Short mmCIF file of C-alpha atoms and ligand atoms in Angstrom, two decimals:
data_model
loop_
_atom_site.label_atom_id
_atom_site.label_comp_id
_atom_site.label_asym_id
_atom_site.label_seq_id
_atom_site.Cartn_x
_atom_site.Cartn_y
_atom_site.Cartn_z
CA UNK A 1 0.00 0.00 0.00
CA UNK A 2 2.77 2.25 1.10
CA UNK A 3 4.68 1.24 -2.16
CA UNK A 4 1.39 2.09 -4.60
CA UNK A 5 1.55 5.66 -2.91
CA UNK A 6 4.76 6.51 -3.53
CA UNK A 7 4.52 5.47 -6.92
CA UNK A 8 2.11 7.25 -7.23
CA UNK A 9 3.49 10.43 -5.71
CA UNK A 10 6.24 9.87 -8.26
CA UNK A 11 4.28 9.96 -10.94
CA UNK A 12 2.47 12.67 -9.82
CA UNK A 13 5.70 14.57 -9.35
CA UNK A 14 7.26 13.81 -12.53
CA UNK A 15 4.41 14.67 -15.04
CA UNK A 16 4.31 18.14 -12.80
CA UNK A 17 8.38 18.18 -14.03
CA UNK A 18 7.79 17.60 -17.08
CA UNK A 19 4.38 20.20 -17.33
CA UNK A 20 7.33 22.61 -15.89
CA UNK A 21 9.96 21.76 -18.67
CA UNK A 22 7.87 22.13 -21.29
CA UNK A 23 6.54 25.35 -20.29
CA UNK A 24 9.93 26.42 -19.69
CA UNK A 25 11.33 24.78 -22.76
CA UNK A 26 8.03 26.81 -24.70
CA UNK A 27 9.59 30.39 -23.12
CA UNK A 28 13.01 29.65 -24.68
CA UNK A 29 12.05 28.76 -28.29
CA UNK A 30 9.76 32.14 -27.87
CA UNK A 31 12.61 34.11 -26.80
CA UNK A 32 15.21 32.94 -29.61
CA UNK A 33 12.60 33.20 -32.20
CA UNK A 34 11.01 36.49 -31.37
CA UNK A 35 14.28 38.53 -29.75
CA UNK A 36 16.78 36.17 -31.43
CA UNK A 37 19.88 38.12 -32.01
CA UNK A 38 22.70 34.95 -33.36
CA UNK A 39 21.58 36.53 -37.07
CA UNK A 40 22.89 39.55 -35.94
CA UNK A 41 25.91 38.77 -34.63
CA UNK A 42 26.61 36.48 -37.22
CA UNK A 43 25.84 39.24 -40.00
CA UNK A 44 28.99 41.12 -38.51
CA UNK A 45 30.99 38.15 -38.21
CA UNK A 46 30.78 37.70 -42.06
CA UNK A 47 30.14 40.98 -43.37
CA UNK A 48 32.89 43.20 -41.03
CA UNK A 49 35.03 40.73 -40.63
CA UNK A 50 35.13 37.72 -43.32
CA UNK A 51 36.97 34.70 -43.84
CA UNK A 52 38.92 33.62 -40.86
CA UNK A 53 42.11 30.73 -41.55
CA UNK A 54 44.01 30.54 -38.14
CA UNK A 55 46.45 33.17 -37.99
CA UNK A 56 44.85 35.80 -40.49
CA UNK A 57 44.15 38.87 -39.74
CA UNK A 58 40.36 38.26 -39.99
CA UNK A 59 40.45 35.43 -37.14
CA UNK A 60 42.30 38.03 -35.09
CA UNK A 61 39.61 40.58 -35.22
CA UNK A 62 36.47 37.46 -34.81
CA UNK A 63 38.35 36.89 -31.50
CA UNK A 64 38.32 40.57 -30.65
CA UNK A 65 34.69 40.51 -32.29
CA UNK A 66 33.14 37.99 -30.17
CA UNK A 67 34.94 38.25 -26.99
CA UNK A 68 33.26 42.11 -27.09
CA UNK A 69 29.94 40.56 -27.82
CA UNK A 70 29.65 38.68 -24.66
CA UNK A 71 31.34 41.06 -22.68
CA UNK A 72 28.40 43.77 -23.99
CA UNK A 73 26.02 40.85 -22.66
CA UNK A 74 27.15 41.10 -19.43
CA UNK A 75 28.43 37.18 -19.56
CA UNK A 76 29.93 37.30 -15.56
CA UNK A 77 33.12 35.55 -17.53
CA UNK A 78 34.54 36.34 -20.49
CA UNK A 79 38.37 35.77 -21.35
CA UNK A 80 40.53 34.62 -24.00
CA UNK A 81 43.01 31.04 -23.57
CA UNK A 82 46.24 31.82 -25.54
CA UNK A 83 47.15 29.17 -28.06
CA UNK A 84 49.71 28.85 -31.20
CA UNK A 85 48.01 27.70 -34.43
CA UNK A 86 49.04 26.90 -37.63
CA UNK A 87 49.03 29.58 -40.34
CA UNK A 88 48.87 28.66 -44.14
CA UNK A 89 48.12 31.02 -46.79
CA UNK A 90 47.16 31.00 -50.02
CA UNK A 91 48.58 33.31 -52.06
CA UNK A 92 47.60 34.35 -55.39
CA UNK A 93 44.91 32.50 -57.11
CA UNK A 94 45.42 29.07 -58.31
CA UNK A 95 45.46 28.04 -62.12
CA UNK A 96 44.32 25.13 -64.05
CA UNK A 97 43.65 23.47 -67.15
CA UNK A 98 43.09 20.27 -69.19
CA UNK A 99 45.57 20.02 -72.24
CA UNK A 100 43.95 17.69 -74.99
CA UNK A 101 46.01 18.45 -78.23
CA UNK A 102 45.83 21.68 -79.16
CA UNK A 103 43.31 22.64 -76.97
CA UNK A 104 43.55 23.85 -73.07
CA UNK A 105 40.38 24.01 -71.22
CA UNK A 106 40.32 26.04 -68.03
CA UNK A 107 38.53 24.28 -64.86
CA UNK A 108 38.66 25.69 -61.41
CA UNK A 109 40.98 24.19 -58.46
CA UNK A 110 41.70 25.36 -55.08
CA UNK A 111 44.61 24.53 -53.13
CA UNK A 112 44.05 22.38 -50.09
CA UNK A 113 44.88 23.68 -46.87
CA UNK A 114 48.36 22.40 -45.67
CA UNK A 115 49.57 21.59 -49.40
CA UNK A 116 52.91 23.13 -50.63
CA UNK A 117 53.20 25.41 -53.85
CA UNK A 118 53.94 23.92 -57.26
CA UNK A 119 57.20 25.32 -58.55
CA UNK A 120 56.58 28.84 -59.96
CA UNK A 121 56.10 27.54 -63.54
CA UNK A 122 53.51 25.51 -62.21
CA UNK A 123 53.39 21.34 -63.07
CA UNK A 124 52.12 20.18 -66.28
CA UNK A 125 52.17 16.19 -66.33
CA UNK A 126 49.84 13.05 -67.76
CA UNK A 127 46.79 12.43 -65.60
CA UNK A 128 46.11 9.01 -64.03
CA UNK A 129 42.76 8.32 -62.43
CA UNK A 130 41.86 6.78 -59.15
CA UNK A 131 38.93 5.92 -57.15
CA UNK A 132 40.57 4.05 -53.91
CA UNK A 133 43.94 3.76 -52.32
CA UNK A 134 43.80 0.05 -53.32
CA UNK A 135 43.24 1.44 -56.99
CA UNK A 136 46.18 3.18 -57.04
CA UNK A 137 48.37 0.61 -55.27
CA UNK A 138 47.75 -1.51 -57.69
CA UNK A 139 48.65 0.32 -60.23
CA UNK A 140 52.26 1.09 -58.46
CA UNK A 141 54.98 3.20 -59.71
CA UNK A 142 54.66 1.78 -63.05
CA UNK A 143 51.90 3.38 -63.94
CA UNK A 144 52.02 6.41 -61.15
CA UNK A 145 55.49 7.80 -61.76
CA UNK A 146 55.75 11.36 -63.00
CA UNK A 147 52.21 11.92 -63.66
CA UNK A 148 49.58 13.55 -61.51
CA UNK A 149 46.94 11.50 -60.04
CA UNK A 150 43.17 12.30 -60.00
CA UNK A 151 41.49 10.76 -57.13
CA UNK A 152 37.73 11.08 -58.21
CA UNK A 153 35.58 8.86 -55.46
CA UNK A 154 32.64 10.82 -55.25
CA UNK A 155 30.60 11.63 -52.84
CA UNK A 156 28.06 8.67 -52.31
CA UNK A 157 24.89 10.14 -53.33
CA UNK A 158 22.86 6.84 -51.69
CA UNK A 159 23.70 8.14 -48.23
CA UNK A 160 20.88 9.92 -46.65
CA UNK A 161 23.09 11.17 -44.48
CA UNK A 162 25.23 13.53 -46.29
CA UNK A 163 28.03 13.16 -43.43
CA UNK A 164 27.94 9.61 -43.69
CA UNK A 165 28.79 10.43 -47.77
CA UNK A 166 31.42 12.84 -46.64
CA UNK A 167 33.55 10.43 -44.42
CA UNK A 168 33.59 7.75 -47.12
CA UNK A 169 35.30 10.50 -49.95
CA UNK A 170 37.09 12.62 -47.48
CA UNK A 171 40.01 10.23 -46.83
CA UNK A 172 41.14 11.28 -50.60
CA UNK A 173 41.55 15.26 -49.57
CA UNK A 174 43.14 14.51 -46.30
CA UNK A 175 45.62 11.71 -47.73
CA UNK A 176 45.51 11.74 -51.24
CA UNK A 177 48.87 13.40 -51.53
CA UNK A 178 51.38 11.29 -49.63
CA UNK A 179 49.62 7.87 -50.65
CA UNK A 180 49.96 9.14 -54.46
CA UNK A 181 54.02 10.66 -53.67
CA UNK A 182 54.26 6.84 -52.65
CA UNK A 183 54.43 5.62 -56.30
CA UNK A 184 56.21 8.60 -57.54
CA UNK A 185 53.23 11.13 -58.50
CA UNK A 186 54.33 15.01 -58.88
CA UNK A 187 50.66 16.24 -57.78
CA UNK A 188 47.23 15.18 -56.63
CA UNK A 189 44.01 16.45 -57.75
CA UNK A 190 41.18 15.57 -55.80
CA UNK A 191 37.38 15.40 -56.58
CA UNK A 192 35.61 18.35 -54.29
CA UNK A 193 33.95 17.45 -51.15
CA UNK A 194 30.33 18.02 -52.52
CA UNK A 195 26.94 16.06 -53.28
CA UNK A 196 26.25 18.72 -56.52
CA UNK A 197 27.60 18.66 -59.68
CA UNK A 198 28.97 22.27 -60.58
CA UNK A 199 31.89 24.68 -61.08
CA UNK A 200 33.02 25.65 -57.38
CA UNK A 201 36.26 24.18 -56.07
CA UNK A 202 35.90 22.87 -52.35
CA UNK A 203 39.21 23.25 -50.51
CA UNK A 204 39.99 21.77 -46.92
CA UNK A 205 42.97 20.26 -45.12
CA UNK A 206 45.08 17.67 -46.13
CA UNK A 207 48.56 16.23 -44.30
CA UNK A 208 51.40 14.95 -45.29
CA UNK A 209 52.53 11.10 -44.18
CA UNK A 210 56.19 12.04 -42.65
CA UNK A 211 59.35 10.48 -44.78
CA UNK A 212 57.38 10.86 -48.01
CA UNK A 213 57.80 14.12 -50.35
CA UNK A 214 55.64 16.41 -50.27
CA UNK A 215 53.67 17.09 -53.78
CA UNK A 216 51.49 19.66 -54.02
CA UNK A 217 47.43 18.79 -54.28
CA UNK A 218 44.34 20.42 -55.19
CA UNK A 219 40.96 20.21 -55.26
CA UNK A 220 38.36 20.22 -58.66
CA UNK A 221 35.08 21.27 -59.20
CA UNK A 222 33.04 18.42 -59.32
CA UNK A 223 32.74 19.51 -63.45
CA UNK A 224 35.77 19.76 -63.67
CA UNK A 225 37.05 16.35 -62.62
CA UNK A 226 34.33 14.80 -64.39
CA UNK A 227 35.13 16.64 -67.73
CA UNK A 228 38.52 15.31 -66.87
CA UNK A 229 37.32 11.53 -66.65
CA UNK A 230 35.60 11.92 -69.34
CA UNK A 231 38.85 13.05 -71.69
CA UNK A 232 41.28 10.98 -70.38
CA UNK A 233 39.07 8.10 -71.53
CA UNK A 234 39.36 9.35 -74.92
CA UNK A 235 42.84 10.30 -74.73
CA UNK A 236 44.76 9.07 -71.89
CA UNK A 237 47.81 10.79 -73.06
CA UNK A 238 46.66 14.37 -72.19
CA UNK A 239 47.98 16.30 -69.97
CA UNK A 240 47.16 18.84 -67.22
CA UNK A 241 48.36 21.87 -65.69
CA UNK A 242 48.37 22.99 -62.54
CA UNK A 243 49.74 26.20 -60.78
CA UNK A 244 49.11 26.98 -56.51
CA UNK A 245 51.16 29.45 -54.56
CA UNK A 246 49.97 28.84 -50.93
CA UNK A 247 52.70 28.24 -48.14
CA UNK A 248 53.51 27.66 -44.73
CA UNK A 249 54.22 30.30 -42.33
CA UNK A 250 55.74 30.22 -38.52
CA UNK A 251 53.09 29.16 -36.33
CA UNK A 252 51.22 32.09 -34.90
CA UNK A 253 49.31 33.35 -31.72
CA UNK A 254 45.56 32.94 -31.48
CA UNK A 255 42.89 32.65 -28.94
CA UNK A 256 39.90 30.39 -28.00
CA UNK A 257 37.19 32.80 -26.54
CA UNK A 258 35.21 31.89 -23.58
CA UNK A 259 32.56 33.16 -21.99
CA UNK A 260 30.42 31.99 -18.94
CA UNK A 261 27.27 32.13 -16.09
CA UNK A 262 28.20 30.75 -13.08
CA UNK A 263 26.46 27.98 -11.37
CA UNK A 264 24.22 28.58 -8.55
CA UNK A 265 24.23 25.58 -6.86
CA UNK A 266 26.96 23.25 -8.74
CA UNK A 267 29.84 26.08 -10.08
CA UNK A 268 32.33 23.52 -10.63
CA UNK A 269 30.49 21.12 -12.96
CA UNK A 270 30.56 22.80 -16.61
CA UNK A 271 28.32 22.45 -19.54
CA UNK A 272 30.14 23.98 -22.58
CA UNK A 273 28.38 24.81 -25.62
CA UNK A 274 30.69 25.53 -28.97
CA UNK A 275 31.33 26.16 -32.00
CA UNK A 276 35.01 27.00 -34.02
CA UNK A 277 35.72 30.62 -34.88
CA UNK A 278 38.21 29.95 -37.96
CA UNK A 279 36.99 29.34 -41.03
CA UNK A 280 38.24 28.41 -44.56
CA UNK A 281 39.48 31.84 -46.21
CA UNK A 282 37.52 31.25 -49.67
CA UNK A 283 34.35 32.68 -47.97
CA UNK A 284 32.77 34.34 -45.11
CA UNK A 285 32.42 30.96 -43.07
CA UNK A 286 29.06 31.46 -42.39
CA UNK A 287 27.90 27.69 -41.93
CA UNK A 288 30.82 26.44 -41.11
CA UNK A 289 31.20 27.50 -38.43
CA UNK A 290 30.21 30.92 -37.85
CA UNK A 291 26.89 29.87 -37.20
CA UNK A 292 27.83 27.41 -34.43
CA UNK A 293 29.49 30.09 -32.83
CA UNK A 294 26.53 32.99 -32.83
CA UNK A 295 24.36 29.76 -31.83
CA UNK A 296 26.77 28.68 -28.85
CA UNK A 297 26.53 32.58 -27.80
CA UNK A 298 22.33 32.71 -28.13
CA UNK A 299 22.42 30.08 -25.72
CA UNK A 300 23.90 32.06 -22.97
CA UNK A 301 22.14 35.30 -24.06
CA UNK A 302 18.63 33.65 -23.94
CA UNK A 303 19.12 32.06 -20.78
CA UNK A 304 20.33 35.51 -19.74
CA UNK A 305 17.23 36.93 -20.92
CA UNK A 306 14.69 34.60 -19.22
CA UNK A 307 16.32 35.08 -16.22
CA UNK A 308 17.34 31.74 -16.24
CA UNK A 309 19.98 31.38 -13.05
CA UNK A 310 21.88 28.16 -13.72
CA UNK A 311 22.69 25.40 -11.35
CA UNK A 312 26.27 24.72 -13.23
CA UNK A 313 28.03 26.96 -14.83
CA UNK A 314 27.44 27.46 -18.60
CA UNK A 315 30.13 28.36 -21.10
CA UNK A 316 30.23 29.60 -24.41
CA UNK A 317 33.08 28.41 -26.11
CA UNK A 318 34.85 29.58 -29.52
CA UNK A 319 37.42 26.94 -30.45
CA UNK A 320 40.20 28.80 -32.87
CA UNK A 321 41.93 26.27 -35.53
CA UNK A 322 39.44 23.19 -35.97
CA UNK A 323 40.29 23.78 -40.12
CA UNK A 324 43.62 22.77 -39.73
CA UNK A 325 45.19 21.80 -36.80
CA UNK A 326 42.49 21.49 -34.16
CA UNK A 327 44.79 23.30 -31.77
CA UNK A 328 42.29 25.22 -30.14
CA UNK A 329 40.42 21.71 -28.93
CA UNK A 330 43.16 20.41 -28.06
CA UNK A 331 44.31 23.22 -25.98
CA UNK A 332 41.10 24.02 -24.03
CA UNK A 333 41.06 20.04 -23.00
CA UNK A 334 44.53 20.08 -21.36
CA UNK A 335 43.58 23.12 -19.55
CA UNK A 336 40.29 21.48 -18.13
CA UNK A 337 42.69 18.98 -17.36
CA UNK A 338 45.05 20.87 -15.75
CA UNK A 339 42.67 23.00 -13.77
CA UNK A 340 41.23 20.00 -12.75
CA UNK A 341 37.80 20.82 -14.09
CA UNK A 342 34.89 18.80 -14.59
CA UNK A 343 33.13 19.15 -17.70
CA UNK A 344 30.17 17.19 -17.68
CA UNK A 345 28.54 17.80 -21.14
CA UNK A 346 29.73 19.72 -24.21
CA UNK A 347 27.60 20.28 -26.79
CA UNK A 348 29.14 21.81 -30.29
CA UNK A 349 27.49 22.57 -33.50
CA UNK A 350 29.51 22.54 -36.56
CA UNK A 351 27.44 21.00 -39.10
CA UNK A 352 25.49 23.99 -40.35
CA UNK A 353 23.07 26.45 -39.32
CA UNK A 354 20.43 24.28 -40.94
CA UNK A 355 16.99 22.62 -39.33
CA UNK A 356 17.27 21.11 -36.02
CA UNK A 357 16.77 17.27 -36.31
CA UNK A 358 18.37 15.99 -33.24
CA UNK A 359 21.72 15.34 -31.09
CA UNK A 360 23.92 12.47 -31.45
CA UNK A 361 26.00 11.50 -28.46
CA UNK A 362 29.54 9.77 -27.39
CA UNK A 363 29.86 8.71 -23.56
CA UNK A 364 28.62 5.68 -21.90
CA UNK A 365 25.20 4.09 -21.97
CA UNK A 366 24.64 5.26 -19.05
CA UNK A 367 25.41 9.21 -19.92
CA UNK A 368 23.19 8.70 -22.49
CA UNK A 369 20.23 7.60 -21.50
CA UNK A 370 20.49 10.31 -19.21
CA UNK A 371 19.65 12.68 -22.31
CA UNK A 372 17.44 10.33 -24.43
CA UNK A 373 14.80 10.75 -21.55
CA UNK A 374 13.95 14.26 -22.59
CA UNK A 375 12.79 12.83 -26.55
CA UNK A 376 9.08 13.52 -25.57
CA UNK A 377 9.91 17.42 -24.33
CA UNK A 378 11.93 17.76 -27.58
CA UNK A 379 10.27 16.06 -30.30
CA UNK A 380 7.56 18.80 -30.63
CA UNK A 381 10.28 20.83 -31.63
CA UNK A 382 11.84 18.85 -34.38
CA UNK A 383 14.36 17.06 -32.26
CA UNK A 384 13.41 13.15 -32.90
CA UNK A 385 17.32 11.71 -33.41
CA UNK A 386 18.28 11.84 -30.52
CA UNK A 387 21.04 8.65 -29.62
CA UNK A 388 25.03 7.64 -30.01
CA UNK A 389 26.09 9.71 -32.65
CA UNK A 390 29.28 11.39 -33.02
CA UNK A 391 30.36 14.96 -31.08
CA UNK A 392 32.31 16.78 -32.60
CA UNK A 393 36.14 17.93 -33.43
CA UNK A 394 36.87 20.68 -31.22
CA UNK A 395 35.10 18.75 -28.28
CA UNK A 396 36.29 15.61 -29.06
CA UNK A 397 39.81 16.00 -26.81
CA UNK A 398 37.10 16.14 -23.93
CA UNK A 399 36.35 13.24 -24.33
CA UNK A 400 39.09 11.56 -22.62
CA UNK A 401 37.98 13.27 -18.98
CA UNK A 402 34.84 11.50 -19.35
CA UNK A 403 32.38 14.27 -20.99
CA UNK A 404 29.46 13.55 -22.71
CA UNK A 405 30.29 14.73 -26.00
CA UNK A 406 27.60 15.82 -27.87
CA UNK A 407 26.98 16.95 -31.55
CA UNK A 408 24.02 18.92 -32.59
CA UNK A 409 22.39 17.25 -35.87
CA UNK A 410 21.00 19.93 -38.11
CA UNK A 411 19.15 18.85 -41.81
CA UNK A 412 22.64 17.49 -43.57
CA UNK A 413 21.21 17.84 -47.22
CA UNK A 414 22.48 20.99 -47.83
CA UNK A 415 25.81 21.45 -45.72
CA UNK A 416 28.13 20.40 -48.92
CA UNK A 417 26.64 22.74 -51.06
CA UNK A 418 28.54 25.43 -48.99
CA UNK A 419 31.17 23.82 -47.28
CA UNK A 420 34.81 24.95 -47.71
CA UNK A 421 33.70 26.97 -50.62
CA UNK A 422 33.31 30.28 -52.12
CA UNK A 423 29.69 30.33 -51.30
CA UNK A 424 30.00 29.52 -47.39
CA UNK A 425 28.39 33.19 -47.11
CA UNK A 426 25.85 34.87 -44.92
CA UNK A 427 23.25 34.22 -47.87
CA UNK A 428 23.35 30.89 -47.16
CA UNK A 429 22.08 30.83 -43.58
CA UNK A 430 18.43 31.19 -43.10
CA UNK A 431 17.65 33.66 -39.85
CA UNK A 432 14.66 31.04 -38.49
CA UNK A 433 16.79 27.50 -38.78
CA UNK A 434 20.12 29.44 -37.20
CA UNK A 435 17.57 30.13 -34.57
CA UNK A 436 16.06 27.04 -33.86
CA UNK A 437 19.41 25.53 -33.81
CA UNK A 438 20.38 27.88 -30.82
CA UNK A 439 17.14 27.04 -29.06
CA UNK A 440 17.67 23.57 -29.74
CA UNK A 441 20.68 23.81 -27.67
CA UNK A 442 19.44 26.04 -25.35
CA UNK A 443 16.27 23.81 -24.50
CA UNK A 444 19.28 20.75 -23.67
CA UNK A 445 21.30 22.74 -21.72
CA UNK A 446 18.68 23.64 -19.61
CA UNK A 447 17.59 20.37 -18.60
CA UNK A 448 21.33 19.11 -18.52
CA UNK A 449 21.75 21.91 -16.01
CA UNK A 450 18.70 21.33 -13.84
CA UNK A 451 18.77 17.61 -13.69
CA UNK A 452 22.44 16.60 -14.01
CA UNK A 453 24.36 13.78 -15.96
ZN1 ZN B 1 33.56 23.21 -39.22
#
């Protein structure tokens, strides 16, 4: 009898919490989408400021950009952890072009990020074709020697998941180079990072295997490399030219920029939210990741707003060098670890400012369960994939103190349209779905906070 009672009371109690959340959850969407300001604040980050490669000038002034931000929103914490990041340019504009006989036909190429310059002439060389690593093995320095090597996997359109399409081709960008300088190649030319078919380049970083020279490598417009598969089956002797003038400077300062509420109850227990401040320097880095950053700062602003006083402390969190070098993760990790902090959750968004469809999650079971019990107060709001997932980059290294890493799961289907490209520009952010995204996070954060991990 006694039992039945307090099962009842329990019940009782819990639908009363959950009548609460969801009233509470209601006020927070309401504020983001009728005072939202992350549209704002990311309209400045891309129009005043720009594109933002670690050690530019332009990630410089995003630091000084957003650390004033939250200091104007009277964040109790905001301050800057020093950290040295790589710093690549560009140069002047790459040049390329298909040489079939007696006729050259320009296609666009972008240098990726970490690859060395051709020699000033640029490289002119016969073209092999690739679609794996085990491809091109096969074909060993017999066939490989001298030429340039087109590694032209695409994207596999069959994945609903355009992520899922991204990891399975993106192995070619980041190690396309030293697997083709294996067998002797002079360059590598790789098929852009995209699920369209058109004429914009799609740059991103790449590394070189250590003991093996160092060629330089591009990336194609998806066109362009299939215009180029399509010659070299005609004429397998034709050539093409490439010329890139990007190098390596000294490694340079930069910043991550923090900024916090304090906990009421539980100060010492941290919930990060974050996105990374750098971006590729083709474009204004709007979704990726300028808009996880404005999000990551709505969060604390809304709260703010609603008069929301947290149990733990909250922190906004602007990772610098995710692009190339993830120096800025790495760095705020061995600090929490140093300082002996415990991060309980950390939530980041860095794929795109796009609809809210869910979270996915790395930690134990046990960690997540502990989230997967809020799908009812969420799903009203879009949020129905919610499970293991993956995190993401810059709060990956937090991993390792036992945080439950968590990646915010926008709509993917558009994300490589933009990505690492020329068109990554404010125009390609909708105000509303950069919204929801922020109150997406800012509905989890508030029940991580009240209810613990
Ligand atoms: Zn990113």
């Amino acid at each position: 009898m006694k039992k039945t009672l307090f099962l009842l009371l329990f019940f009782a109690y819990s639908s009363f919490a959950q009548n609460t959340d969801s009233l509470q959850i209601r006020k927070i969407y309401d504020e983001i989408l009728t005072n939202g300001e992350c549209y704002k604040t990311l309209t400045h980050l891309c129009k005043n400021i720009g594109p933002r490669l670690s050690g530019s000038a332009g990630a410089a002034k995003a630091v000084e950009y957003t650390k004033k931000v939250m200091e104007d929103y009277g964040f109790e914490k905001v301050f800057l952890q020093d950290v040295m990041v790589p710093h690549w340019v560009r140069g002047a504009k790459e040049e390329a072009y298909i040489e079939n006989g007696k006729t050259k036909t320009k296609v666009p190429v972008v240098a990726l990020g970490g690859s060395v310059a051709t020699p000033l002439a640029g490289i002119k060389a016969e073209v092999i074709e690739v679609r794996t690593f085990e491809e091109l093995k096969a074909l060993g320095e017999a066939k490989v020697k001298g030429k340039i090597v087109l590694f032209n996997r695409p994207m596999d359109p069959t994945k609903i998941n355009t992520f899922e399409a991204y990891a399975g081709a993106v192995g070619q960008r980041g190690n396309g180079a030293s697997e083709a300088a294996k067998y002797g190649a002079v360059g590598a030319i790789v098929r852009s990072m995209t699920t369209l078919q058109d004429d914009i380049p799609h740059t991103g970083g790449m590394r070189y295997a250590p003991g093996i020279p160092m060629i330089p490598t591009a990336a194609i417009s998806t066109n362009g490399a299939n215009l180029l598969s399509k010659l070299l089956k005609e004429n397998p002797k034709l050539k093409f030219y490439f010329k890139q003038n990007c190098e390596t400077l000294p490694d340079a300062p930069s910043h991550n920029v923090i900024g916090e509420i304090r906990g009421t109850e539980k100060p010492d227990e941290i919930i990060v939210i974050g996105g990374h401040l750098d971006s590729w320097d083709l474009a204004e880095g709007a979704q990726d990741d300028g808009s996880g950053c404005v999000q990551a700062i709505e969060v604390l602003r809304a709260m703010k707003a609603l008069g929301i006083k947290p149990k733990r402390t909250i922190r906004a969190v602007m990772f610098m060098n995710e692009e190339n070098g993830l120096r800025g993760g790495t760095k705020y990790a061995d600090l929490a670890k140093q300082n002996n902090e415990k991060h309980i959750a950390a939530i980041e968004s860095d794929n795109g400012g796009f609809t809210p469809r869910g979270f996915g999650m790395v930690g134990t079971s046990e960690q997540i369960s502990k989230v997967t019990v809020y799908k009812n107060l969420l799903a009203p709001y879009g949020l129905a994939e919610i499970g293991r997932g993956s995190g993401g980059a810059d709060i990956g290294p937090l991993g390792n103190l036992g945080t439950l890493l968590i990646g915010f799961k926008p709509d993917s289907q558009r994300y490589f349209d933009f990505h690492h490209a020329k068109n990554d520009n404010l125009e390609a952010v909708n105000e509303r779905e950069l919204q929801l995204g922020a109150a997406s996070m800012a509905a989890l954060v508030y029940l991580i906070d009240k209810y613990g991990l």
